[in-house]
CSV table of C-alpha atoms in Angstrom, one decimal:
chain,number,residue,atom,x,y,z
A,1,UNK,CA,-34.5,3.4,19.5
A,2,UNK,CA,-33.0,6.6,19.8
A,3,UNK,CA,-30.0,8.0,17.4
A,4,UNK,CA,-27.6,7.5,19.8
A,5,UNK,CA,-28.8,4.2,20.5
A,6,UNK,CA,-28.7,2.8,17.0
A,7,UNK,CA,-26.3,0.3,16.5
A,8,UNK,CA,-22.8,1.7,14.2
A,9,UNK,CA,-21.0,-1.2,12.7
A,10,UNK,CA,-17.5,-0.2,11.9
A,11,UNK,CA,-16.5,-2.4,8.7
A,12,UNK,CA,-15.4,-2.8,5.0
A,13,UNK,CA,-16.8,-4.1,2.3
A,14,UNK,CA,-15.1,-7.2,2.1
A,15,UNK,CA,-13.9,-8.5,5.3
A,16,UNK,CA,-15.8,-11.4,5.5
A,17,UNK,CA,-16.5,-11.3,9.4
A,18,UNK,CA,-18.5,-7.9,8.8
A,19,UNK,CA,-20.3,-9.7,6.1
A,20,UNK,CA,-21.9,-11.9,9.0
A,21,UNK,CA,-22.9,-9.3,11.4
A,22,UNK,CA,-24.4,-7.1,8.0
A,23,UNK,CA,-26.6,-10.2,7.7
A,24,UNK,CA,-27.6,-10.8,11.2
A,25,UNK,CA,-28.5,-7.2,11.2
A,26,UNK,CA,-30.5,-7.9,8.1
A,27,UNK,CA,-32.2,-11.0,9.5
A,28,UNK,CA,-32.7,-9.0,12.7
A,29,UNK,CA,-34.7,-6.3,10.6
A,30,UNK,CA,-32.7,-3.1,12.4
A,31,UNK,CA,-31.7,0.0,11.3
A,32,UNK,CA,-27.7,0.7,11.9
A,33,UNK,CA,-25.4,2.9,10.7
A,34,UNK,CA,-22.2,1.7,8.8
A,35,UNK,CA,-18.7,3.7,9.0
A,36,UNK,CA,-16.3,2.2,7.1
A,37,UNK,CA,-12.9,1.6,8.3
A,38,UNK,CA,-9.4,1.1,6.3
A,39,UNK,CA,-8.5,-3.0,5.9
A,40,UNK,CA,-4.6,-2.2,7.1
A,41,UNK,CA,-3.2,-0.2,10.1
A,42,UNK,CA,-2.9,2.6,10.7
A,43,UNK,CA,-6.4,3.0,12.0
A,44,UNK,CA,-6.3,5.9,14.1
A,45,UNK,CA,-10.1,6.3,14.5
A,46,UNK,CA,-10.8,2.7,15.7
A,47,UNK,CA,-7.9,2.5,18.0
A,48,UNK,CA,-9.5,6.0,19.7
A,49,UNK,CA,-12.6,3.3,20.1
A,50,UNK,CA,-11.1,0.5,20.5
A,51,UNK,CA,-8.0,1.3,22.6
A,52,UNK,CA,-5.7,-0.9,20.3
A,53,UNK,CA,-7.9,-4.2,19.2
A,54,UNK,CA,-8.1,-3.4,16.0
A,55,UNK,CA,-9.9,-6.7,14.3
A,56,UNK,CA,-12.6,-5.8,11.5
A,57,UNK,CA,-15.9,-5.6,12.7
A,58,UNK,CA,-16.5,-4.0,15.8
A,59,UNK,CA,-19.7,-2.7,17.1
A,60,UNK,CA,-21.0,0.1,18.7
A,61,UNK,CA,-24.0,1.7,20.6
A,62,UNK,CA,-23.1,4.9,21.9
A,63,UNK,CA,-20.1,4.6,24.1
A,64,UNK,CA,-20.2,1.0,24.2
A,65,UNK,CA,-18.1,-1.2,22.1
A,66,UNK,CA,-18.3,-4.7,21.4
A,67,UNK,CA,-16.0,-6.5,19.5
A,68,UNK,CA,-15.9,-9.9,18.5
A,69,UNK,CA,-18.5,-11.4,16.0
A,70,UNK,CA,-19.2,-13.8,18.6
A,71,UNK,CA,-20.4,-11.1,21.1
A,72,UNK,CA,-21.7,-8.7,18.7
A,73,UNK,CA,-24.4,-11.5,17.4
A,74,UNK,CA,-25.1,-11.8,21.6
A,75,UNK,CA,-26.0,-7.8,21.4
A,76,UNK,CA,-28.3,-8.2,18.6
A,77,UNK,CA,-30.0,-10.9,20.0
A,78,UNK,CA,-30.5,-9.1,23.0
A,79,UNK,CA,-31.2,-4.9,21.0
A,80,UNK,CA,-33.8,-7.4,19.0
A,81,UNK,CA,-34.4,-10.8,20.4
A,82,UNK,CA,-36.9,-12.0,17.3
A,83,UNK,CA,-36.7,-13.7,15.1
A,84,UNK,CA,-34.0,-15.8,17.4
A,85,UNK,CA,-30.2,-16.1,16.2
A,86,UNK,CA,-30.2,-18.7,19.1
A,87,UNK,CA,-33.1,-21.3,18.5
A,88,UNK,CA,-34.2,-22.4,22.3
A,89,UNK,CA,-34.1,-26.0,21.5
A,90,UNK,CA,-30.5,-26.0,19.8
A,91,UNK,CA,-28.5,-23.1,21.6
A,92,UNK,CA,-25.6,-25.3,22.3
A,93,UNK,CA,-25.4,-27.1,19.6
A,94,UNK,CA,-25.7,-23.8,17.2
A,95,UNK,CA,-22.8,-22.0,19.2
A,96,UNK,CA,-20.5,-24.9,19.0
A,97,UNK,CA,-20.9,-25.1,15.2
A,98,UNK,CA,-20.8,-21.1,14.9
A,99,UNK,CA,-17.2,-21.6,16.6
A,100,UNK,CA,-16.0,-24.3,14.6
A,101,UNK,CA,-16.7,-22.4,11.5
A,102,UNK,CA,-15.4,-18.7,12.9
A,103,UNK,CA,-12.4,-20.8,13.3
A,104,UNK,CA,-11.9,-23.7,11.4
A,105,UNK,CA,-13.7,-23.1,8.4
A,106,UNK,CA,-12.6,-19.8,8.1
A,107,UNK,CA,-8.5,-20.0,8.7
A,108,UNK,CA,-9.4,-23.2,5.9
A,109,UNK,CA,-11.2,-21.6,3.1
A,110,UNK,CA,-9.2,-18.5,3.9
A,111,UNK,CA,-6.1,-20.6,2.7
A,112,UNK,CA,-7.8,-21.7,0.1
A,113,UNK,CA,-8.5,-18.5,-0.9
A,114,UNK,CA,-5.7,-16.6,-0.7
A,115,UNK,CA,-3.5,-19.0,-2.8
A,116,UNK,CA,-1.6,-17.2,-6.0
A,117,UNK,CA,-4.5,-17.6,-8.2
A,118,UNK,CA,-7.3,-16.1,-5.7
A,119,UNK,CA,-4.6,-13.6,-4.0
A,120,UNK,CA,-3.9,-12.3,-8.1
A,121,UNK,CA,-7.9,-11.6,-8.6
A,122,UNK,CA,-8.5,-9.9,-5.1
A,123,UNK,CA,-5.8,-7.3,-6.1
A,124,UNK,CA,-6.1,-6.9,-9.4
A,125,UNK,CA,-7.5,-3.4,-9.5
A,126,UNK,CA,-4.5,-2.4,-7.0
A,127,UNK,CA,-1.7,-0.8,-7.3
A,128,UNK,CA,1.5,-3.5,-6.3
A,129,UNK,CA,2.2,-1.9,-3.2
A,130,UNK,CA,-1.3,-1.8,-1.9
A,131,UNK,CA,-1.2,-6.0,-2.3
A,132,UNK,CA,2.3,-5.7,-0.5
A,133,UNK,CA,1.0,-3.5,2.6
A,134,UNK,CA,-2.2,-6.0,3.0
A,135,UNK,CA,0.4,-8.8,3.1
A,136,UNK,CA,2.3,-7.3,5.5
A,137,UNK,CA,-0.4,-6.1,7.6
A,138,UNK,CA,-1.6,-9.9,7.8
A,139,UNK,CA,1.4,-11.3,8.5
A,140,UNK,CA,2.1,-8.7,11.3
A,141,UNK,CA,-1.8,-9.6,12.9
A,142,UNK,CA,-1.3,-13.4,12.5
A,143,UNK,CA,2.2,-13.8,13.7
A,144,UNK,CA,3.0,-17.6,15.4
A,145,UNK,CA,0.1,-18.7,13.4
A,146,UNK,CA,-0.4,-22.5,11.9
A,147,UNK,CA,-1.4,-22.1,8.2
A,148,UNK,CA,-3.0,-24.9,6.1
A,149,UNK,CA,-0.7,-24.4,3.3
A,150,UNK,CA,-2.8,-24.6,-0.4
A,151,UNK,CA,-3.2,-28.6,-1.1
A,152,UNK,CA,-4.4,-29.4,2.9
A,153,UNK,CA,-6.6,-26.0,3.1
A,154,UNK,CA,-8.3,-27.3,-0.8
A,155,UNK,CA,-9.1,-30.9,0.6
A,156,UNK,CA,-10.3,-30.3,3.8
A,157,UNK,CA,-12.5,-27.3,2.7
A,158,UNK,CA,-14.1,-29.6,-0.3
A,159,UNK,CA,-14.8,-32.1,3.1
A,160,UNK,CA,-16.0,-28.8,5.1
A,161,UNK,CA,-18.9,-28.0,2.0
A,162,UNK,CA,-20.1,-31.7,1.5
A,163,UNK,CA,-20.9,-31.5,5.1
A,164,UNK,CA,-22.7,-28.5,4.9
A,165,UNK,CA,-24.2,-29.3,1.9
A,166,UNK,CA,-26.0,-32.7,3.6
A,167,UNK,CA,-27.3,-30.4,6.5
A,168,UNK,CA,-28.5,-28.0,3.9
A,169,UNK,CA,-30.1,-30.8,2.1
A,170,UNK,CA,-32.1,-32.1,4.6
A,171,UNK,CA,-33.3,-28.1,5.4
A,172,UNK,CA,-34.2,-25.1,3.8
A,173,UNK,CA,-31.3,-23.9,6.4
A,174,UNK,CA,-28.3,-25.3,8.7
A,175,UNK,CA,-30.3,-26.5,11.5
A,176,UNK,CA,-34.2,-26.4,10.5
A,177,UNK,CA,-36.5,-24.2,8.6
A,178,UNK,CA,-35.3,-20.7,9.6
A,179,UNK,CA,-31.6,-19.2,9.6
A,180,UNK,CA,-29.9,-18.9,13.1
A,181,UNK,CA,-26.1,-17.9,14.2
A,182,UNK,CA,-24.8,-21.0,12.7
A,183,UNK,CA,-25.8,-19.7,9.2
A,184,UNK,CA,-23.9,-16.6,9.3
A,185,UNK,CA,-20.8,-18.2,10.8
A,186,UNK,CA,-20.8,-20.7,7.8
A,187,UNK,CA,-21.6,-18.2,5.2
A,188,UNK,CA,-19.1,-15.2,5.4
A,189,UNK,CA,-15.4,-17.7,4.7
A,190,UNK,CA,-18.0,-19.3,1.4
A,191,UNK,CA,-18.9,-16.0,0.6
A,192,UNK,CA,-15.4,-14.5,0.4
A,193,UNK,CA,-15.0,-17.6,-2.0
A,194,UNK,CA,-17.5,-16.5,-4.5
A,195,UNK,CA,-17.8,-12.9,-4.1
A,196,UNK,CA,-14.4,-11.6,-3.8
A,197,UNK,CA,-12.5,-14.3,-5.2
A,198,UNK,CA,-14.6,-15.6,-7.9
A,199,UNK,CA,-11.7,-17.6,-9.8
A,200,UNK,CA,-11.6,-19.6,-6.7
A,201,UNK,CA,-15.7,-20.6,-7.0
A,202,UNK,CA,-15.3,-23.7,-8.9
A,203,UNK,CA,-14.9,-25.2,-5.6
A,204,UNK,CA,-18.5,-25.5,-5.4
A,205,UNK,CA,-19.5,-27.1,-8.1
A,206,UNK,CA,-20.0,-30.4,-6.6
A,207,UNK,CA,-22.2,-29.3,-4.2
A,208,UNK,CA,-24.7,-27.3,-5.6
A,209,UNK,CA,-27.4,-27.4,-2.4
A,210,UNK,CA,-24.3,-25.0,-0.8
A,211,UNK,CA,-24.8,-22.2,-3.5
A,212,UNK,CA,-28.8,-22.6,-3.1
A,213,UNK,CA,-28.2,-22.0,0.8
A,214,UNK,CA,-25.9,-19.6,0.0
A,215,UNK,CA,-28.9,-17.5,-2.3
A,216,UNK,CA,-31.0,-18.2,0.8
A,217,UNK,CA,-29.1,-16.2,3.0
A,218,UNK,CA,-27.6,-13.9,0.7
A,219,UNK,CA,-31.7,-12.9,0.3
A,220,UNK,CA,-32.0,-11.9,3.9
A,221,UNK,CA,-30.2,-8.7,2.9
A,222,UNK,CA,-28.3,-6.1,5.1
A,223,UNK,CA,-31.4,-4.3,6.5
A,224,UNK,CA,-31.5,-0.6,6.8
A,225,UNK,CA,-27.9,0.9,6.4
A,226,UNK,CA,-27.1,4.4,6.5
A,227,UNK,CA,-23.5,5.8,5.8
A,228,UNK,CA,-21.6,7.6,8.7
A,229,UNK,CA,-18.6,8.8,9.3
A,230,UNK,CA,-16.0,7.7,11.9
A,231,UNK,CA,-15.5,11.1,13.2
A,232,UNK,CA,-19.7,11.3,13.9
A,233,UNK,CA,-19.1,7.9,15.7
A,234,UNK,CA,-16.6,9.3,17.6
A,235,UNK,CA,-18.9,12.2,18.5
A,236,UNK,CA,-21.3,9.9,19.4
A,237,UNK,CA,-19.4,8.1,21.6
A,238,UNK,CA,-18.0,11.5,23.1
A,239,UNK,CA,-21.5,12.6,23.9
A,240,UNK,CA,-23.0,9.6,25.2
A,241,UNK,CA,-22.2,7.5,28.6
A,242,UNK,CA,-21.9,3.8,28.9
A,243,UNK,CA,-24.8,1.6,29.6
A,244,UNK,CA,-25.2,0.6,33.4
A,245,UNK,CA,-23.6,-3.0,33.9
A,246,UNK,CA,-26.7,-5.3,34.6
A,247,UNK,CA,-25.0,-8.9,34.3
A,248,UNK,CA,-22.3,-7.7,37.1
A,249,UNK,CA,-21.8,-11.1,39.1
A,250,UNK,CA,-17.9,-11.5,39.2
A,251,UNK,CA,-16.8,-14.5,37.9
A,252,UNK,CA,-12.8,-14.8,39.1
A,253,UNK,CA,-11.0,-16.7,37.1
A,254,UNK,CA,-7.6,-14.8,37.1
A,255,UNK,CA,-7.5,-13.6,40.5
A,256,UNK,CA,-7.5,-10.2,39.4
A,257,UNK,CA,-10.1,-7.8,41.2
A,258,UNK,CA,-12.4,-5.6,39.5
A,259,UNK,CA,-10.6,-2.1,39.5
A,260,UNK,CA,-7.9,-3.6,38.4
A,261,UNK,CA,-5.3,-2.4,35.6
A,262,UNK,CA,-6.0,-4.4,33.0
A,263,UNK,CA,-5.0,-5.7,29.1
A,264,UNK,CA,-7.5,-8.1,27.1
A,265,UNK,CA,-5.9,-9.5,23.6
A,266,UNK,CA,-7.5,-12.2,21.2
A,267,UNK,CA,-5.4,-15.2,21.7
A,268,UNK,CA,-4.8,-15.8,17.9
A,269,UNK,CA,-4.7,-13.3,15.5
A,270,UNK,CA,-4.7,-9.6,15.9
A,271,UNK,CA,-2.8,-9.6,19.5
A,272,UNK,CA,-3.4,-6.1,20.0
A,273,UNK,CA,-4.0,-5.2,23.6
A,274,UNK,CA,-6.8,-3.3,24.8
A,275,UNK,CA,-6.2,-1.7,28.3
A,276,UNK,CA,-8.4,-0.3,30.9
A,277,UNK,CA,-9.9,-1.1,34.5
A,278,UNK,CA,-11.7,-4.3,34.5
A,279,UNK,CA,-15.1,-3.1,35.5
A,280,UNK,CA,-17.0,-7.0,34.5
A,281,UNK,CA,-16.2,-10.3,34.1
A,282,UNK,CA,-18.8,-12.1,34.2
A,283,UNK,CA,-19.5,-15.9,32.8
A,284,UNK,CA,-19.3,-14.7,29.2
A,285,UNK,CA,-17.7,-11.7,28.9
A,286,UNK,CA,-15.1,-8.9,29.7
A,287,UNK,CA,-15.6,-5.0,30.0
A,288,UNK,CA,-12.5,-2.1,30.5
A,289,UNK,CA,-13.2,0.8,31.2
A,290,UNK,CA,-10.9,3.5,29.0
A,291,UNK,CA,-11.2,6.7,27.8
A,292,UNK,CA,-10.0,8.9,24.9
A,293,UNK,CA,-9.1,12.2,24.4
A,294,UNK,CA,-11.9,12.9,21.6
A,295,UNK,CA,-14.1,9.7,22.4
A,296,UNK,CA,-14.8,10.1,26.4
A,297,UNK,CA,-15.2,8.0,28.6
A,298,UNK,CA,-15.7,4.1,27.2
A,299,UNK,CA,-16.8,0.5,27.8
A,300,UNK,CA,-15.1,-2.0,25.6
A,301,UNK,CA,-16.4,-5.6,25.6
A,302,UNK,CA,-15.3,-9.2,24.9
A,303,UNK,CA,-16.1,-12.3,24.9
A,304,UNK,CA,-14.2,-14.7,27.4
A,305,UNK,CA,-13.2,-17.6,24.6
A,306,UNK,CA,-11.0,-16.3,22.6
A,307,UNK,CA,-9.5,-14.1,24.8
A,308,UNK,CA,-7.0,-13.5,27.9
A,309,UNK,CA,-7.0,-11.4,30.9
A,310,UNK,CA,-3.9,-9.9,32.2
A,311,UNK,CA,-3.0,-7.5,35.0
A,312,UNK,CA,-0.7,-4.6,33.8
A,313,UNK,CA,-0.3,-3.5,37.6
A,314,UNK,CA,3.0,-3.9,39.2
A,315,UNK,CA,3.2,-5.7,42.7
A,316,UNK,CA,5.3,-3.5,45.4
A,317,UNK,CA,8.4,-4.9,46.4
């Protein structure tokens, strides 16, 4: 793997999503460089990326950028394809339950979390205003949003870890002896309990196989980080061209042609458009085409679910 090849996550510390990719690039065994990015707007450097999604992590190889957790654990299986993130015998079953807790678990024990008591010890070290601007900054990225409020998001996320907890009893792991995409997913919302918001932990105390699981994965470590800068990712990306497209059958859903003018937003959270010419859409993802004054030429991907398509042409009259 050359230099420019090797993978640059673009993260912080404690978003709990990059804390799933950190560990599938542990369990993976890769090398990757790790530029850390600010947890509120304005984030000039990964919009120049990005072109606007602006969700923590996104991933890149050169002057291709992959965002979505979802899609960025499809990369690394396919940069590093043992040991497997998708066991053969269980690849539906380990996506579904990956999806359910990306989504459900997390928007749960993220409510948990984030009540008074758990929102006072995340901030504590902070100034009032940076609290404030984090705050706002969510409320901004999650706008029209459902949330569990405190007493609903408490007893449904004591359900969530006694069901995890008899899986985990059964196996050294989720679904058998070794870890797989379904661990990570399940992890990252649990870990945000008991790393960053620690007062909040005593949640677990009635299943203790969870926090043994958890010291399982926690083990497989982050692999082999080394710090870089957003302006050298930048570079990198100015420097280097996009892969060639090798899944390019056209899968029409939208009746919009490749070429096209195009916007892709997450349909929850974080609406931020990217826009570009389509240049794929194939069964399980999207790629645009953009490019930046300092980054060149670039390929953004996403993943289908989760995500619309939209034409920003204009019809003639």
């Amino acid at each position: 793997m050359t230099a420019s090849s090797e993978p640059i996550l673009h993260h912080y510390p404690s978003s709990p999503f990059s804390e799933k990719i950190r560990l599938a690039l542990g369990f993976k065994q890769l090398a990757w460089k790790s530029v850390i990015v600010p947890s509120i707007a304005p984030k000039p450097d990964v919009v120049a990326l990005t072109g606007g999604y602006r969700r923590t992590p996104f991933l890149q190889i050169g002057a291709d950028i992959y965002c979505d957790t979802a899609l960025i654990c499809d990369v690394l299986e396919h940069v590093q394809p043992e040991p497997v993130l998708y066991p053969p015998a269980l690849k539906g079953a380990v996506r579904v339950f990956a999806q359910w807790a990306d989504s459900t678990l997390f928007w749960t024990a993220m409510a948990y979390n984030l009540q008074p008591r758990g929102a006072a010890e995340l901030f504590a070290n902070l100034p009032p205003a940076a609290a404030q601007a984090f705050g706002a900054d969510r409320k901004a990225m999650s706008a029209g949003m459902q949330r569990l409020r405190p007493a609903d998001a408490t007893a449904a996320y004591r359900s969530y870890l006694r069901r995890i907890a008899h899986m985990v009893e059964e196996h050294e792991f989720l679904f058998g002896a070794e870890p797989c995409v379904a661990d990570f997913a399940a992890y990252h919302p649990l870990w945000f309990t008991r790393q960053c918001v620690p007062v909040m932990a005593d949640i677990f105390k009635a299943t203790p196989a969870v926090l043994e699981w958890m010291d399982r994965i926690a083990a497989i470590g982050h692999g082999r980080m080394e710090k870089f800068s957003s302006q050298d990712a930048i570079t990198v990306a100015a420097n280097a061209e996009p892969l060639p497209l090798v899944d390019d059958v056209f899968q029409d859903e939208h009746g919009i042609a490749l070429g096209s003018r195009v916007a892709i937003a997450a349909e929850s959270f974080g609406l931020e458009p990217t826009e570009g010419v389509l240049v794929a859409a194939t069964r399980t993802r999207y790629t645009v085409a953009r490019t930046d004054p300092r980054a060149g030429l670039l390929h953004v991907h996403f993943p289908r679910i989760g995500y619309t398509l939209t034409t920003t042409e204009t019809k003639a009259p």
